[in-house]
Amino acid sequence: MSSTDDTLKANAEYARGFELGELPKQPAKKLAIVACMDARLTVEHILGLQSGDAHIIRNAGGIVSDDALRSLIISNHLLGTTEILVINHTDCGMLTFKDQDLRDKLITESVVDDTAPANFNTFSDLAENVRRQVSRVRSHPWIPKGISVRGLIYDVKTGQLNEVAEKKEEQQVG
Ligand SMILES: [Zn+2]
């Protein structure tokens, strides 16, 4: 049996005892989360969330891509979320290769260049990547200025979340 078959079987079991059919579509905790797709980062578990609590937008690296922004804007403007978290994690696969290396390999194997995606958005500094993603959210003109946007790194060895401190601006004197 394939993993897909296993999951369909598990769902049949899940649906038998289902009692959440009346949940509203607006997230109860008014929370939207952008997180890496890593299989060890089970967002609901690590944050104590239940069905109906939050929007969870996931992709390789927890990148605030145009598509993640699309979801965040819909989440905020149409579904009432007012707090945003960006979650990356230690030992992320995106730290282990470079955009150009993967692109070269794919072009060699498929003999097709010039196709989407234009970027894989790899990164070499985890905390810096989180800051960059938080800044992409904050600087978007359709994300309200007063909204809380925080960046976190999940430690896959300890289960702990650590907040990424904002870079201190050099104090300008005079
Ligand atoms: Zn990752």
Tab-separated table of C-alpha atoms and ligand atoms in Angstrom:
chain	number	residue	atom	x	y	z
A	1	MET	CA	0.000	0.000	0.000
A	2	SER	CA	1.327	3.465	-0.887
A	3	SER	CA	1.551	6.344	1.570
A	4	THR	CA	-1.335	7.958	-0.318
A	5	ASP	CA	-3.473	4.887	0.285
A	6	ASP	CA	-2.487	4.992	3.959
A	7	THR	CA	-3.554	8.620	4.262
A	8	LEU	CA	-6.898	7.995	2.552
A	9	LYS	CA	-7.546	5.163	4.949
A	10	ALA	CA	-6.617	7.380	7.899
A	11	ASN	CA	-8.990	10.045	6.615
A	12	ALA	CA	-11.891	7.612	6.418
A	13	GLU	CA	-11.254	6.867	10.081
A	14	TYR	CA	-10.985	10.600	10.888
A	15	ALA	CA	-14.254	11.446	9.152
A	16	ARG	CA	-16.104	8.752	11.110
A	17	GLY	CA	-15.714	10.705	14.349
A	18	PHE	CA	-15.817	14.201	12.805
A	19	GLU	CA	-17.388	16.947	14.915
A	20	LEU	CA	-15.864	20.156	13.508
A	21	GLY	CA	-18.274	20.804	10.658
A	22	GLU	CA	-19.561	24.063	12.132
A	23	LEU	CA	-16.245	25.924	12.542
A	24	PRO	CA	-16.282	29.458	11.077
A	25	LYS	CA	-13.789	30.186	8.301
A	26	GLN	CA	-12.333	33.183	10.187
A	27	PRO	CA	-9.390	31.895	12.267
A	28	ALA	CA	-10.355	31.945	15.958
A	29	LYS	CA	-6.933	33.219	17.071
A	30	LYS	CA	-6.773	35.833	14.290
A	31	LEU	CA	-3.341	34.456	13.449
A	32	ALA	CA	-1.628	33.879	10.089
A	33	ILE	CA	1.637	31.929	9.923
A	34	VAL	CA	4.203	31.549	7.152
A	35	ALA	CA	6.342	28.481	7.839
A	36	CYS	CA	8.779	26.125	6.116
A	37	MET	CA	7.282	22.935	4.705
A	38	ASP	CA	9.778	20.801	6.667
A	39	ALA	CA	8.153	17.552	7.810
A	40	ARG	CA	9.501	17.976	11.364
A	41	LEU	CA	7.847	21.349	11.816
A	42	THR	CA	4.280	20.409	12.672
A	43	VAL	CA	3.042	23.948	13.135
A	44	GLU	CA	-0.199	23.074	14.934
A	45	HIS	CA	1.634	20.859	17.430
A	46	ILE	CA	4.485	23.219	18.228
A	47	LEU	CA	2.142	26.181	18.777
A	48	GLY	CA	-0.732	24.395	20.502
A	49	LEU	CA	-3.173	25.228	17.710
A	50	GLN	CA	-6.427	23.482	16.920
A	51	SER	CA	-8.500	23.275	13.745
A	52	GLY	CA	-10.004	26.678	13.045
A	53	ASP	CA	-7.361	28.647	14.976
A	54	ALA	CA	-4.982	29.979	12.300
A	55	HIS	CA	-4.076	30.259	8.640
A	56	ILE	CA	-0.889	28.323	7.945
A	57	ILE	CA	0.947	29.119	4.710
A	58	ARG	CA	3.837	26.794	3.989
A	59	ASN	CA	6.564	26.492	1.387
A	60	ALA	CA	10.212	25.472	1.122
A	61	GLY	CA	12.102	27.794	3.471
A	62	GLY	CA	9.140	29.678	4.950
A	63	ILE	CA	9.603	32.367	2.305
A	64	VAL	CA	7.312	35.393	2.060
A	65	SER	CA	6.934	34.881	-1.673
A	66	ASP	CA	4.452	36.757	-3.827
A	67	ASP	CA	2.078	33.868	-3.325
A	68	ALA	CA	2.528	33.912	0.470
A	69	LEU	CA	1.803	37.657	0.390
A	70	ARG	CA	-1.321	36.957	-1.669
A	71	SER	CA	-2.528	34.618	1.080
A	72	LEU	CA	-1.547	37.005	3.901
A	73	ILE	CA	-3.424	39.889	2.289
A	74	ILE	CA	-6.556	37.772	1.853
A	75	SER	CA	-6.141	36.462	5.403
A	76	ASN	CA	-5.900	39.959	6.848
A	77	HIS	CA	-8.375	41.881	4.724
A	78	LEU	CA	-11.079	39.283	4.168
A	79	LEU	CA	-10.742	36.845	7.048
A	80	GLY	CA	-9.830	39.083	9.945
A	81	THR	CA	-6.348	37.956	10.995
A	82	THR	CA	-4.371	40.620	12.864
A	83	GLU	CA	-1.127	38.886	13.867
A	84	ILE	CA	1.475	37.279	11.602
A	85	LEU	CA	4.301	34.866	12.450
A	86	VAL	CA	7.145	33.827	10.159
A	87	ILE	CA	8.713	30.517	11.212
A	88	ASN	CA	11.983	29.063	9.894
A	89	HIS	CA	13.871	26.233	11.557
A	90	THR	CA	17.348	24.851	12.255
A	91	ASP	CA	18.774	22.279	9.827
A	92	CYS	CA	16.658	23.665	6.977
A	93	GLY	CA	17.286	22.043	3.612
A	94	MET	CA	17.372	25.501	2.019
A	95	LEU	CA	20.725	26.107	3.745
A	96	THR	CA	22.281	23.132	1.960
A	97	PHE	CA	22.293	24.146	-1.713
A	98	LYS	CA	22.487	27.191	-3.927
A	99	ASP	CA	19.855	28.374	-6.381
A	100	GLN	CA	22.253	28.177	-9.301
A	101	ASP	CA	23.440	24.637	-8.471
A	102	LEU	CA	19.887	23.284	-8.528
A	103	ARG	CA	19.047	25.280	-11.645
A	104	ASP	CA	22.150	23.932	-13.452
A	105	LYS	CA	21.267	20.361	-12.466
A	106	LEU	CA	17.652	20.714	-13.655
A	107	ILE	CA	18.678	22.301	-16.942
A	108	THR	CA	21.207	19.536	-17.539
A	109	GLU	CA	18.687	16.810	-16.752
A	110	SER	CA	15.683	18.226	-18.583
A	111	VAL	CA	17.425	20.323	-21.245
A	112	VAL	CA	14.853	23.057	-20.531
A	113	ASP	CA	15.935	26.513	-19.409
A	114	ASP	CA	13.961	29.667	-18.862
A	115	THR	CA	10.975	28.217	-17.044
A	116	ALA	CA	9.309	28.933	-13.702
A	117	PRO	CA	10.238	29.124	-10.882
A	118	ALA	CA	12.624	32.021	-11.444
A	119	ASN	CA	14.104	31.583	-7.942
A	120	PHE	CA	14.394	28.834	-5.374
A	121	ASN	CA	15.101	31.405	-2.626
A	122	THR	CA	17.896	29.514	-0.903
A	123	PHE	CA	19.706	31.283	1.939
A	124	SER	CA	22.920	30.908	3.953
A	125	ASP	CA	22.023	32.791	7.168
A	126	LEU	CA	18.909	31.566	8.951
A	127	ALA	CA	18.293	34.568	11.226
A	128	GLU	CA	18.961	36.966	8.373
A	129	ASN	CA	16.481	35.079	6.217
A	130	VAL	CA	13.794	35.397	8.893
A	131	ARG	CA	14.468	39.139	9.192
A	132	ARG	CA	14.221	39.511	5.424
A	133	GLN	CA	10.867	37.686	5.313
A	134	VAL	CA	9.457	39.711	8.230
A	135	SER	CA	10.551	42.859	6.478
A	136	ARG	CA	8.837	41.760	3.233
A	137	VAL	CA	5.560	41.429	5.147
A	138	ARG	CA	5.954	44.709	7.033
A	139	SER	CA	6.893	46.739	4.005
A	140	HIS	CA	3.999	45.602	1.842
A	141	PRO	CA	1.618	48.530	1.301
A	142	TRP	CA	-1.450	46.286	1.615
A	143	ILE	CA	-0.429	44.909	5.015
A	144	PRO	CA	-1.674	47.409	7.626
A	145	LYS	CA	1.123	49.198	9.491
A	146	GLY	CA	-0.128	48.425	13.000
A	147	ILE	CA	-0.178	44.655	12.543
A	148	SER	CA	2.082	42.448	14.683
A	149	VAL	CA	4.665	40.590	12.543
A	150	ARG	CA	7.202	38.444	14.399
A	151	GLY	CA	9.965	36.136	13.204
A	152	LEU	CA	10.861	32.850	14.909
A	153	ILE	CA	13.266	29.942	14.499
A	154	TYR	CA	12.157	26.459	15.537
A	155	ASP	CA	14.930	24.229	16.872
A	156	VAL	CA	14.325	20.739	15.452
A	157	LYS	CA	16.573	19.203	18.171
A	158	THR	CA	14.826	20.716	21.215
A	159	GLY	CA	11.328	21.632	20.017
A	160	GLN	CA	11.858	25.215	21.156
A	161	LEU	CA	10.915	28.341	19.272
A	162	ASN	CA	13.283	31.280	19.536
A	163	GLU	CA	12.389	34.777	18.463
A	164	VAL	CA	14.726	36.445	15.987
A	165	ALA	CA	15.810	39.797	17.357
A	166	GLU	CA	15.467	42.762	15.063
A	167	LYS	CA	18.755	44.129	13.814
A	168	LYS	CA	19.690	47.138	15.900
A	169	GLU	CA	20.005	50.214	13.761
A	170	GLU	CA	23.316	52.005	14.140
A	171	GLN	CA	22.618	54.997	16.323
A	172	GLN	CA	23.031	58.175	14.365
A	173	VAL	CA	24.556	60.968	16.400
A	174	GLY	CA	24.282	64.633	15.392
B	1	ZN	ZN	13.049	24.164	6.053
